[in-house]
Coordinates of C-alpha atoms in Angstrom, one line a residue:
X17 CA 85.0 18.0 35.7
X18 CA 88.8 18.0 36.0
X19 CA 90.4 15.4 33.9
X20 CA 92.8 14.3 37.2
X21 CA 90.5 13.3 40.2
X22 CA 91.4 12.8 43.9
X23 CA 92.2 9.3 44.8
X24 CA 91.1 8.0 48.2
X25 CA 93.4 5.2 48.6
X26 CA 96.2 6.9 50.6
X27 CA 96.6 6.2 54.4
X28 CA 98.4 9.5 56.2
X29 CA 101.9 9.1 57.4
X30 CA 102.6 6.3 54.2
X31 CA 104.3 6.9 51.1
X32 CA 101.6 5.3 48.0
X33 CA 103.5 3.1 45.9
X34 CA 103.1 4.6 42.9
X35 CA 104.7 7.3 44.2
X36 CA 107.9 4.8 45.0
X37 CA 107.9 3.2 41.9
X38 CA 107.9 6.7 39.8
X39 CA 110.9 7.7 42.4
X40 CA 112.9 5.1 41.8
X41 CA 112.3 5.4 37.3
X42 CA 113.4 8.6 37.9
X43 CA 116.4 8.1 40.0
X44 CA 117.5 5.8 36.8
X45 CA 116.8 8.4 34.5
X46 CA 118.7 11.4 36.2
X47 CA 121.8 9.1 37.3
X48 CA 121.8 8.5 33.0
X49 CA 121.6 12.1 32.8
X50 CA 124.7 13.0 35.0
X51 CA 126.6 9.8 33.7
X52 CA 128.0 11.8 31.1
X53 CA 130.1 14.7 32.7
X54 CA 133.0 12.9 32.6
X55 CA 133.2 11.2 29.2
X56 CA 133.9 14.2 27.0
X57 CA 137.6 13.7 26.5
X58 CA 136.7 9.5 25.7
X59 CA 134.0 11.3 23.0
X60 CA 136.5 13.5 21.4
X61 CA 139.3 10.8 20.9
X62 CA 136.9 8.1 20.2
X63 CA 134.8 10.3 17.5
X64 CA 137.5 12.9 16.5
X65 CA 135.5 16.3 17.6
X66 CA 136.3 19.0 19.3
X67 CA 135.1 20.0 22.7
X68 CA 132.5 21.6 21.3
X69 CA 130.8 19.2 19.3
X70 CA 131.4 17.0 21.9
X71 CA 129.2 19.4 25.1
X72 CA 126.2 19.0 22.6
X73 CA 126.1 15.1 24.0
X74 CA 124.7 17.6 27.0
X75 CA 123.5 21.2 25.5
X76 CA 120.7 18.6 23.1
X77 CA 119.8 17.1 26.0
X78 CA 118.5 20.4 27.7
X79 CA 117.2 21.4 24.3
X80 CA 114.8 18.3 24.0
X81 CA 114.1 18.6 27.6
X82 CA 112.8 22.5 27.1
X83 CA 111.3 21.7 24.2
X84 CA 109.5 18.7 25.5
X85 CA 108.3 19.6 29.0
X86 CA 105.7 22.5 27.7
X87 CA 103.7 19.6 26.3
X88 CA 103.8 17.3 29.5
X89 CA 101.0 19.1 30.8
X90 CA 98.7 17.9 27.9
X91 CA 100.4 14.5 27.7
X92 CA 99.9 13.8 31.1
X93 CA 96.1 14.9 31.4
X94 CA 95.4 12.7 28.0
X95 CA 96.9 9.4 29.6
X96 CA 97.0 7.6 32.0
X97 CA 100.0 7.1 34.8
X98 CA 100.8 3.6 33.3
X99 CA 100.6 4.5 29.8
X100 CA 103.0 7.9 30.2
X101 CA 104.9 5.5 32.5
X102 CA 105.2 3.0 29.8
X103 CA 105.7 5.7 27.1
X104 CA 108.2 7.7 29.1
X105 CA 110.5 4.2 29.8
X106 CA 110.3 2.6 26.8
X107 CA 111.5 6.0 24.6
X108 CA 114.4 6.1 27.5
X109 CA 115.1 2.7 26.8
X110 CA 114.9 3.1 23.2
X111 CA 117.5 6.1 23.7
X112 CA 119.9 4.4 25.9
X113 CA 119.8 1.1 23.4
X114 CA 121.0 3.6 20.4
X115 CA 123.3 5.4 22.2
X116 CA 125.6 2.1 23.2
X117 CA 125.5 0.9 19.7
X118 CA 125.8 4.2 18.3
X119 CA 128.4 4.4 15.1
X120 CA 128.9 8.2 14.8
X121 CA 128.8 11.1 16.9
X122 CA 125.8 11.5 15.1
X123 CA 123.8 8.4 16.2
X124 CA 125.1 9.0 19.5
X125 CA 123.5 12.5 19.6
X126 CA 120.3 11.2 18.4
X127 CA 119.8 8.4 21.2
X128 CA 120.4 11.3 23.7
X129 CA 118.1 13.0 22.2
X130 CA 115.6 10.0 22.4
X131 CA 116.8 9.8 26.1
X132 CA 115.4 13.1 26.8
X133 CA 112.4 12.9 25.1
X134 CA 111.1 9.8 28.2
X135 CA 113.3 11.8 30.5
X136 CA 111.2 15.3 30.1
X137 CA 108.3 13.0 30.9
X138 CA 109.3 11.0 34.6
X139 CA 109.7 14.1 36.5
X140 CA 106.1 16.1 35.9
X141 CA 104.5 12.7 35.9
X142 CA 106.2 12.0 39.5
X143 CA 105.4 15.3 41.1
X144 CA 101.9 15.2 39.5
X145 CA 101.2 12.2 40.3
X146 CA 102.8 12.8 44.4
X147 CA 100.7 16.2 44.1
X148 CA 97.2 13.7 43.4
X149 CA 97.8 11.1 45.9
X150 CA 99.5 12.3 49.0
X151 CA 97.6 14.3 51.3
X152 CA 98.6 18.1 51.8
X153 CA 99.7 17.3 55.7
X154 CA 102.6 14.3 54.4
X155 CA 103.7 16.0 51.2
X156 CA 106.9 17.8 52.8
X157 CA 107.4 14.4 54.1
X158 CA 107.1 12.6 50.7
X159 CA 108.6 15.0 48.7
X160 CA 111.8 14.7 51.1
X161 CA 111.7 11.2 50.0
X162 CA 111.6 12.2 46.1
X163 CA 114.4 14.5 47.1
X164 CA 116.5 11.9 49.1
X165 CA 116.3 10.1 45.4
X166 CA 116.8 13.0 43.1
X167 CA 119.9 14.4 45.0
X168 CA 121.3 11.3 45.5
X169 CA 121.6 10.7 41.8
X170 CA 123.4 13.8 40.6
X171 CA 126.0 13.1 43.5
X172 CA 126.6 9.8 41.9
X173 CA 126.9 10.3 38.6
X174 CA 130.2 11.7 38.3
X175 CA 131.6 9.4 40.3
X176 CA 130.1 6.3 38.9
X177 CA 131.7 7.1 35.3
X178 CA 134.2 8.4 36.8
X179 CA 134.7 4.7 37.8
X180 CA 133.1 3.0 34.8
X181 CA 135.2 4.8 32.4
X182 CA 138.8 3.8 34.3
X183 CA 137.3 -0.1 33.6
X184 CA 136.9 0.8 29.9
X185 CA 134.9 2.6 26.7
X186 CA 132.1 5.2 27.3
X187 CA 129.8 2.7 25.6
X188 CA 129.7 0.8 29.2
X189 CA 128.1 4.0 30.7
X190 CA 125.0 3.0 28.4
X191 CA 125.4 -0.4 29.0
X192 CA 125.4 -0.6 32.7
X193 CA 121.9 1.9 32.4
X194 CA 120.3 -0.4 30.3
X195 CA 119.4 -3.8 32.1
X196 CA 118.7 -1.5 35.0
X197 CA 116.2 0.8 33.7
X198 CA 114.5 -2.1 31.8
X199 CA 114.2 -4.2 34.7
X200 CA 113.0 -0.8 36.6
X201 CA 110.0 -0.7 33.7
X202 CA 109.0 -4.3 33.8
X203 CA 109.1 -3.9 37.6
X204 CA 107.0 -1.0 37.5
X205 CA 104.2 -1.6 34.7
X206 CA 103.7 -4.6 37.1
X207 CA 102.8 -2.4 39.9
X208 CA 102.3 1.1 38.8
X209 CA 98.3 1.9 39.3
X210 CA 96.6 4.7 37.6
X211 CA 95.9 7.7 39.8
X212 CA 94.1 10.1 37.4
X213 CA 91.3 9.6 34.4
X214 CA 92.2 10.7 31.4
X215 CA 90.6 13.4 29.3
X216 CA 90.6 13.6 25.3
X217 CA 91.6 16.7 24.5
X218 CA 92.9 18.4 21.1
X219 CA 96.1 20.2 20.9
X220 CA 97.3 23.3 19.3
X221 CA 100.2 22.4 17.1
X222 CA 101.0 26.6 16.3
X223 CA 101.1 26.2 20.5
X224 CA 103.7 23.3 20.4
X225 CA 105.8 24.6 17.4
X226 CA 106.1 28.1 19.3
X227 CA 107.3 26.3 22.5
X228 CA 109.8 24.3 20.6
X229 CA 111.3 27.2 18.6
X230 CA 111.0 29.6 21.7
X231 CA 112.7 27.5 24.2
X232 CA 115.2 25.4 22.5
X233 CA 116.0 28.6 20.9
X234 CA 116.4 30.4 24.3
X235 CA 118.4 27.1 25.4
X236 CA 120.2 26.9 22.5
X237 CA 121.1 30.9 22.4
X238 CA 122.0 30.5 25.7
X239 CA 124.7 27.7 25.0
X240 CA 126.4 29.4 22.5
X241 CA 127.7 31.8 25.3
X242 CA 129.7 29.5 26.5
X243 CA 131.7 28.7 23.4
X244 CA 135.3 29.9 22.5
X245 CA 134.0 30.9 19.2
X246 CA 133.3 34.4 19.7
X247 CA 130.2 34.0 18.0
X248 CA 128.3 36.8 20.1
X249 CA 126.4 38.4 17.9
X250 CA 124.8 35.0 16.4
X251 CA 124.1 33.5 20.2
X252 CA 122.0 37.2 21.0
X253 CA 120.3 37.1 17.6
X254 CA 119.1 33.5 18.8
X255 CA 118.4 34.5 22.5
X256 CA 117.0 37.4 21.4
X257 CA 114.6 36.0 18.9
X258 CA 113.7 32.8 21.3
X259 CA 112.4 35.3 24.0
X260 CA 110.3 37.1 21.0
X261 CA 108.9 33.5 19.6
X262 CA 108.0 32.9 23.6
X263 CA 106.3 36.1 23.6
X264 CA 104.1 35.0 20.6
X265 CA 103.8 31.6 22.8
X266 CA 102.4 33.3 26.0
X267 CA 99.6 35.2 24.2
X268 CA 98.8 32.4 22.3
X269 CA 98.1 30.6 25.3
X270 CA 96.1 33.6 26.8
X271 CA 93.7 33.4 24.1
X272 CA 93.3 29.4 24.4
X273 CA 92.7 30.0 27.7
X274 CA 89.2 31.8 26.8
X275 CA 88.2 28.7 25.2
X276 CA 89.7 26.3 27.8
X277 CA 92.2 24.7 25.8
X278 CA 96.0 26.3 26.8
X279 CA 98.7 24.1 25.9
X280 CA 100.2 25.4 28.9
X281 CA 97.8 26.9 31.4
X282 CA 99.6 30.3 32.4
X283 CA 96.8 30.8 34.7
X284 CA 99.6 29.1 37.2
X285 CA 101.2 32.7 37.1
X286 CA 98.4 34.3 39.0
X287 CA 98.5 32.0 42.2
X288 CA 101.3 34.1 44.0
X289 CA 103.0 31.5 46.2
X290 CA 103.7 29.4 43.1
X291 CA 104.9 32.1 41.2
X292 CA 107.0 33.6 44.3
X293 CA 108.7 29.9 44.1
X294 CA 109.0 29.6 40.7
X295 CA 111.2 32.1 41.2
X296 CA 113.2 30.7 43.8
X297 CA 113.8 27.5 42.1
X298 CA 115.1 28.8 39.0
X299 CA 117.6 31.5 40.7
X300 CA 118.4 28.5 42.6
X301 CA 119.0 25.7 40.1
X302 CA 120.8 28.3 38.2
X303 CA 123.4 29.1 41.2
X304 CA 123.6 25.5 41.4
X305 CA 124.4 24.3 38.3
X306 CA 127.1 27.3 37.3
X307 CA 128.7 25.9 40.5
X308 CA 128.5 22.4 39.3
X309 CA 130.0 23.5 36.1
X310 CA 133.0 25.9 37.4
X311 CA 134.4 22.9 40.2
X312 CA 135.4 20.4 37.9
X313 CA 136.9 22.8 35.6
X314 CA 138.6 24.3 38.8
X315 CA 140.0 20.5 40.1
X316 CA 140.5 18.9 37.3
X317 CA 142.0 21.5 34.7
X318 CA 144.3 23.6 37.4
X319 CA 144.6 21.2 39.8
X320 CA 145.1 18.5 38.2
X321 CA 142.3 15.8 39.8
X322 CA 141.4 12.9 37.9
X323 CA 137.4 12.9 37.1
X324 CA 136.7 10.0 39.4
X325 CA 138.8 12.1 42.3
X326 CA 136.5 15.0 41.8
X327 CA 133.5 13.0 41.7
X328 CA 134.3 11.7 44.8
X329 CA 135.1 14.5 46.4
X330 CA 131.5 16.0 45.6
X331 CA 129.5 12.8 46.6
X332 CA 129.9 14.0 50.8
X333 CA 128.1 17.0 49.3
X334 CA 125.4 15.8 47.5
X335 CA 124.8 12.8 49.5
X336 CA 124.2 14.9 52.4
X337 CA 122.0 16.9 50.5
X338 CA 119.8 13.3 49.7
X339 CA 119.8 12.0 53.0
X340 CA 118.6 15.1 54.6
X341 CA 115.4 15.5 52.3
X342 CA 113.4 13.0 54.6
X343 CA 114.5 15.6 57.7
X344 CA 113.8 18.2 55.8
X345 CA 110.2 17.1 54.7
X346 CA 109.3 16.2 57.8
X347 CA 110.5 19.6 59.7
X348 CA 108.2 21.7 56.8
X349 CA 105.5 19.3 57.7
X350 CA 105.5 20.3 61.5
X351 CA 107.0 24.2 61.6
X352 CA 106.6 25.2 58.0
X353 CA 108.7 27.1 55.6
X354 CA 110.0 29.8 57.1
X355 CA 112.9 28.4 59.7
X356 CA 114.3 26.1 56.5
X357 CA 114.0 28.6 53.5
X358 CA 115.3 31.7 54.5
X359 CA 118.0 30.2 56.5
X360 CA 119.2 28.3 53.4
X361 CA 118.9 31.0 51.3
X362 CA 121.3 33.0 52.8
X363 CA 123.8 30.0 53.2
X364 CA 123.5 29.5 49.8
X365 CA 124.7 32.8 49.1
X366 CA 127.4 32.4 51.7
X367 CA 128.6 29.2 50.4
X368 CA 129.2 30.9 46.7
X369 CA 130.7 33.9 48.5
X370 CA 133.2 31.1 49.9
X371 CA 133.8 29.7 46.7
X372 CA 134.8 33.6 45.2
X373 CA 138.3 33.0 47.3
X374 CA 139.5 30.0 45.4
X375 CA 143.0 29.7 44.3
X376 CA 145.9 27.1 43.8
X377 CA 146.6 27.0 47.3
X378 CA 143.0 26.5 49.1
X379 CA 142.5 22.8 51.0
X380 CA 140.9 20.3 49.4
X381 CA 139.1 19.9 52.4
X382 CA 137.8 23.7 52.3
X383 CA 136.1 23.0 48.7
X384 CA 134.4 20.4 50.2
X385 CA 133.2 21.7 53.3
X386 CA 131.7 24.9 51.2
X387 CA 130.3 22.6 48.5
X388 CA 128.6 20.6 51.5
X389 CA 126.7 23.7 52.7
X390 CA 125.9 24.4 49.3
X391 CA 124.1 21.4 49.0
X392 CA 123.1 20.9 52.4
X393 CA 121.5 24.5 51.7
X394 CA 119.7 24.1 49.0
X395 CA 118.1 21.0 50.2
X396 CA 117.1 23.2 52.8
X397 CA 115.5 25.5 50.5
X398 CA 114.1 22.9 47.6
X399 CA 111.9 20.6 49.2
X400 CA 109.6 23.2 50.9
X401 CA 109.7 26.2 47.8
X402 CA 108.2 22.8 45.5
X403 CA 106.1 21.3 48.0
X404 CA 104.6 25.3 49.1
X405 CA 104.4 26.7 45.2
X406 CA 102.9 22.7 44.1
X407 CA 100.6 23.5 47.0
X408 CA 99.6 26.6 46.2
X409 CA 97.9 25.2 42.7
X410 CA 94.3 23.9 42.3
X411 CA 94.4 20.2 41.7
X412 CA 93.7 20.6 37.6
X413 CA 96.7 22.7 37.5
X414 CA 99.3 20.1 39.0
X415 CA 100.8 19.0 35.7
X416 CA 100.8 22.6 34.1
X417 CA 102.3 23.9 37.4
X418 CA 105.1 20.8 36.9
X419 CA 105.7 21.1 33.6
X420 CA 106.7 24.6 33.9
X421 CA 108.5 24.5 36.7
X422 CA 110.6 22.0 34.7
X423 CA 110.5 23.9 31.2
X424 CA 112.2 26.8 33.5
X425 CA 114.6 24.3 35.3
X426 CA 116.2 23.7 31.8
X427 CA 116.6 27.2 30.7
X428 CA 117.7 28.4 34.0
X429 CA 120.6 25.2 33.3
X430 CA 121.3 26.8 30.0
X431 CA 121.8 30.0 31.7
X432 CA 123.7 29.3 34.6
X433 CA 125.9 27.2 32.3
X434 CA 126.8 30.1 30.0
X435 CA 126.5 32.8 32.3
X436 CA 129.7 31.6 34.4
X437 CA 131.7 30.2 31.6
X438 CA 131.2 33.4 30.1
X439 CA 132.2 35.8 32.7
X440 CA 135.0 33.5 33.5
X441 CA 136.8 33.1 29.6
X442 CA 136.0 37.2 29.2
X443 CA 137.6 37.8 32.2
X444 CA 140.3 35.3 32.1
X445 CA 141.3 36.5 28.1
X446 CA 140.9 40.5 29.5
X447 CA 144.3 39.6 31.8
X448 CA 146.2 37.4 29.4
X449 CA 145.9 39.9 26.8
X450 CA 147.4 42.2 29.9
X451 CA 150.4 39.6 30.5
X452 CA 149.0 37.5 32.9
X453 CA 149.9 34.0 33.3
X454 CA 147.4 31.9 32.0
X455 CA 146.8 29.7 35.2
X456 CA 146.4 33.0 37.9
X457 CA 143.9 34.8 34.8
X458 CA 141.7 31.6 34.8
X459 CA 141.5 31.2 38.7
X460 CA 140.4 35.5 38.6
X461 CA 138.3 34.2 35.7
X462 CA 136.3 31.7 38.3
X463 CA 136.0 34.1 41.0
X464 CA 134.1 36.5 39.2
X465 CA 132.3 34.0 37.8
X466 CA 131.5 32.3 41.8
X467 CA 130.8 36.1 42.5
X468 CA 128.1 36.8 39.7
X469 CA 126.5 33.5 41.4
X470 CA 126.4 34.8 44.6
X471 CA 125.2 38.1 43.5
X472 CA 122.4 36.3 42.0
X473 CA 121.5 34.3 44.6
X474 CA 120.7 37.3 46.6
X475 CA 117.2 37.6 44.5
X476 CA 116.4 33.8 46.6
X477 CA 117.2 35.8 49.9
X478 CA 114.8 38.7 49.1
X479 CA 112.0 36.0 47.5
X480 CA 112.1 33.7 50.4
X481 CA 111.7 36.7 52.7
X482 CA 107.9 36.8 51.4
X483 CA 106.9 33.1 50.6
X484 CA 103.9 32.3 53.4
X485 CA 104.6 29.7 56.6
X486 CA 102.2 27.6 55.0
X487 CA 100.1 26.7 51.8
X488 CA 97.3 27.5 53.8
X489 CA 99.0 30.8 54.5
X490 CA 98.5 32.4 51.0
X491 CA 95.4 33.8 51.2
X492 CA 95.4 35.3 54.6
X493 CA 98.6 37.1 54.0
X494 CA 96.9 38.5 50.3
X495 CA 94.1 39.3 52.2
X496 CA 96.3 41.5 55.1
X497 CA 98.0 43.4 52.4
X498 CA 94.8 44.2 50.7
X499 CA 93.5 45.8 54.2
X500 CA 97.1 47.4 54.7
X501 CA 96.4 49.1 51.8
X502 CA 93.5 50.2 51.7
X503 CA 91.8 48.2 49.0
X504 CA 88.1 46.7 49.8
X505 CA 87.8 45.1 46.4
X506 CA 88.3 41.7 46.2
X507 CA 91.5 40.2 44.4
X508 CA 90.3 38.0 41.8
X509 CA 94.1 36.4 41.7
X510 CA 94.3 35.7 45.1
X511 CA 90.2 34.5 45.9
X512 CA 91.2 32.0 43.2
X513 CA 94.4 30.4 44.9
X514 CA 92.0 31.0 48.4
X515 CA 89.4 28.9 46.7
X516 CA 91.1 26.7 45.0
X517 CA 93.4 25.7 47.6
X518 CA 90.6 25.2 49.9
X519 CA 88.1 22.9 47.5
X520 CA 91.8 20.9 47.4
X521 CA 91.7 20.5 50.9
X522 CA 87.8 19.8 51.0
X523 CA 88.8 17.1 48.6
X524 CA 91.5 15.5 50.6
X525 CA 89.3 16.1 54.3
X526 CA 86.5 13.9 51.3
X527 CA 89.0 11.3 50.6
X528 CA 90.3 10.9 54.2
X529 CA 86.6 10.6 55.5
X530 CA 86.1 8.2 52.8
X531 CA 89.1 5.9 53.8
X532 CA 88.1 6.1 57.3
X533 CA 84.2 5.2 56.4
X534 CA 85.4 1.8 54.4
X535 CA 87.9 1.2 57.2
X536 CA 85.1 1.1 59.7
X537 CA 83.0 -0.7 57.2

C-alpha cells in the first residue's frame, strides 16, 4: 500500500486548509530567504569580510538546500504533515533565533544554515501535500494560489530590507522574521490536519552522504565561478567531481529501487511529462535568477540606485507575476497548457533579448516594463509546467517528484548565478585589459551575460513545444508516436504514467463519490 493515501475531505472549486496554512509558512520562509540581498555591504562593515565571505550568507543557503531536499522525499513519507510541519518551523525558527544574536560571521552562517535545513522542508511538503488533497480538475486553480504567495515573496524581499535596513542594523531583518514565523507555527500546529499516513521505512546513509557530497559539491563548484579569485581550475575539479559522486548517487538509487527502498525514486524520470517539465523549470529558474542577479548589480553599481530604489522598482514586476497566478491557474484548468506555456516561453526569451540592449542611457521605465514581462511570463509558464509534470506522477511518487524538482531548482540557482557573473567579469576584464573604460566594459560584460540567458532560454521554447494539453494527454500522445512509428510493442515507460495517472484519477472519481455519498447521507 502506498504510505500517502487519498483524502476524501476536499469539496471541488475550494482551496483545503491545510493547503492555506502550508502557503502562508512558506510565504514566511521564502520572504526570509530574499531578505538578505541587500545586506551584504551592512555584513562586510559590521563583520570585517570581504564580499566574498560575505555571498556565503547566500551560496550556504543553496548548499543546505541541495543537500537537504534529496532526503525530503523519505522525511516526508516517514511523518506526518504536522510533525514535518512542526519539524520544518521550529528548525527555521531555531535558525532565525541564532542568526539575530549571532556574534561572528560564523554564528551567523550557521543560523542560515539552520534556516535552510526547515526551509528545504515547507516547499515539497506544500506541493505534496496540494498534490494529495486537491482534486486533478482545481489544481491549476490552487496551485495559482501557491504561486500568487511564492511570487509575491521574492518581489518583497528586496524591498522590505531595502526598508528595514535604512531604519537600522541587519540584525532587525531577523528580528522582524521571528514573531512572525512563530506566530505563523503556533497558528498552524493549531489547524494543520494530517493528509497522509506515515510509513516506517529505513534509509540508506551511503544514499544520503552521496547526495550531500554530490550536490552541495555541484552547488558549491558552481559558486566558485562566480568569484574574482581566478580559482578555475579548483571550482571544475569540484564541479567535475560533484557530477561524478552524483553518478555513483543515481546507480545507487537504481539498485535500491530493485528492493523498493530508493532514497530518491528516479523512477520519476521515466514518466515523460514530468521529465519534459523538469526540464523547463530548471532552464527557467536558471534564466530567472541570472536576471535577478545581473539587475541590481546593473542599477545599483552603474547607475547608482539605492537597494531600496531597485527593490521597488522590481516589486511592479514580481507582484504582477503573484497576482496573476490565480488567472493563470484557473485558465490551465479550463483550456490547458498549451495557449499559456508556449506563449510565455517565447516572451521569456524576448524579455532577456530586451535586457541584451542595456546601457547608461536606457529609461528606467524600459527596465521595468521588460522585467514585468519577464515575470509576467514566467508566471505564465510556472504554474501549468508544475501542476502538468506534478500531474503526470502516480500518487506514491508526489514527494520524490517534489523533492527533485527542488534539489534541481537549487543547482540550476547555483548555475544561473555563476554562469552570468562569469561571462560578464571574463568579458568585462577581456576589454579593460584592451583599454576600455571600466564602466562601458562592465555594461558589454552584462549583455553577453543577458544574451547567454536568452540563448538558453531557447531550450524552454523547443520543450514547451512538446509538453501535452493536458495531464490526461500523456498517454495518448505516447501512444500516437508509437503508431507513427511503427512500433506495436507496448512502452513499459509510458503504460506506467497511462496507468498510473489513471488509478490517480480512479482515486479522486473514489473520493469525490465518497464526499457526495456522506453529503447525501
Amino acid at each position: 500500500m502506498s504510505a500517502i493515501q487519498e483524502r476524501p475531505a476536499v469539496r471541488a472549486g475550494r482551496t483545503p486548509t491545510v493547503v492555506r496554512l502550508l502557503v502562508l509558512a512558506t510565504f514566511v520562509v521564502i520572504l526570509n530567504e530574499t531578505i538578505m540581498i541587500n545586506a551584504i555591504p551592512r555584513l562586510m562593515e559590521s563583520f570585517r569580510v570581504t564580499e566574498q565571505s560575505a555571498q556565503w550568507v547566500s551560496t550556504a543557503f543553496m548548499l543546505t538546500m541541495a543537500v537537504v531536499i534529496p532526503v525530503t522525499g523519505w522525511f516526508l513519507q516517514r511523518v506526518t504533515t504536522r510533525g514535518a510541519y512542526a519539524i520544518a518551523m521550529g528548525v527555521f525558527l531555531a535558525g532565525t533565533l541564532l542568526s539575530a544574536v549571532a556574534p561572528s560571521f560564523e554564528v551567523l552562517l550557521l543560523g542560515r544554515i539552520v534556516q535552510a535545513a526547515g526551509t528545504a522542508v515547507m516547499m515539497p511538503l506544500l506541493m505534496t501535500s496540494l498534490m494529495i488533497v486537491v482534486p486533478e480538475q482545481d489544481r491549476g486553480r490552487v496551485m495559482g494560489d501557491v504561486t500568487l504567495a511564492i511570487s509575491v515573496a521574492p518581489a518583497l524581499g528586496p524591498a522590505v530590507s531595502g526598508l528595514i535596513l535604512q531604519l537600522g542594523s541587519w540584525r532587525l531583518l531577523f528580528v522582524v522574521v521571528l514573531p512572525i514565523a512563530a506566530l505563523v507555527t503556533v497558528f498552524g500546529l493549531r489547524h494543520v490536519e494530517n493528509v497522509g499516513d506515515p510509513q516506517v521505512s529505513s534509509i540508506d546513509w551511503f544514499s544520503v552522504g552521496a547526495a550531500a557530497l554530490g550536490f552541495g559539491g555541484l552547488v558549491y563548484g558552481l559558486s566558485l565561478f562566480g568569484d574574482s579569485d581566478g580559482r578555475v581550475g579548483l571550482s571544475t575539479g569540484i564541479v567535475v567531481a560533484g557530477a561524478a559522486t552524483i553518478a555513483v548517487f543515481v546507480f545507487r538509487q537504481l539498485a535500491l529501487q530493485r528492493r523498493g527502498v530508493p532514497l530518491m525514486d528516479l523512477r520519476i524520470l521515466g514518466h515523460r511529462t514530468y521529465t519534459l517539465s523538469l526540464i523547463l523549470m530548471s532552464v527557467g529558474f536558471l534564466a530567472m535568477l541570472g536576471s535577478m542577479i545581473l539587475l541590481p548589480l546593473y542599477l545599483q553599481n552603474l547607475r547608482g540606485l539605492s537597494p531600496l530604489e531597485t527593490g521597488l522598482l522590481f516589486m511592479p514586476g514580481g507582484l504582477a507575476m503573484g497576482l496573476l497566478g490565480p488567472s493563470v491557474g484557473k485558465l490551465f484548468d479550463r483550456f490547458g497548457s498549451r495557449p499559456l506555456v508556449l506563449p510565455g516561453s517565447i516572451a521569456t526569451l524576448l524579455a532577456l533579448v530586451g535586457f541584451t540592449q542595456v546601457s547608461m542611457t536606457m529609461p528606467y521605465w524600459q527596465v521595468l516594463a521588460l522585467h514585468a514581462l519577464l515575470m509576467v511570463s514566467l508566471a505564465a509558464t510556472f504554474t501549468p509546467v508544475f501542476t502538468l509534470g506534478m500531474g503526470g506522477l502516480p500518487p506514491h511518487l508526489y514527494s520524490h517528484g517534489s523533492s527533485m524538482l527542488g534539489t534541481l531548482q537549487q543547482v540550476a540557482a547555483a548555475f544561473g548565478t555563476a554562469l552570468v557573473v562569469t561571462v560578464m567579469s571574463a568579458r568585462a576584464g577581456h576589454l579593460v585589459a584592451d583599454g576600455v573604460a571600466a564602466v562601458p566594459a562592465q555594461v558589454s560584460g552584462m549583455r553577453l551575460a543577458f544574451g547567454v540567458a536568452a540563448v538558453l532560454a531557447l531550450v524552454t521554447v523547443a520543450v514547451a513545444a512538446k509538453l501535452p494539453q493536458r495531464v490526461a494527454d500523456a498517454g495518448t500522445e505516447q501512444h500516437r508516436r508509437r503508431h507513427e512509428h511503427g512500433g506495436d510493442a507496448p512502452d513499459p515507460a509510458a503504460a506506467d504514467e497511462a496507468g498510473q495517472t489513471g488509478e490517480a484519477d480512479a482515486q479522486q472519481h473514489g473520493a469525490a463519490a465518497t464526499v457526495n455519498s456522506e453529503a447525501g447521507a
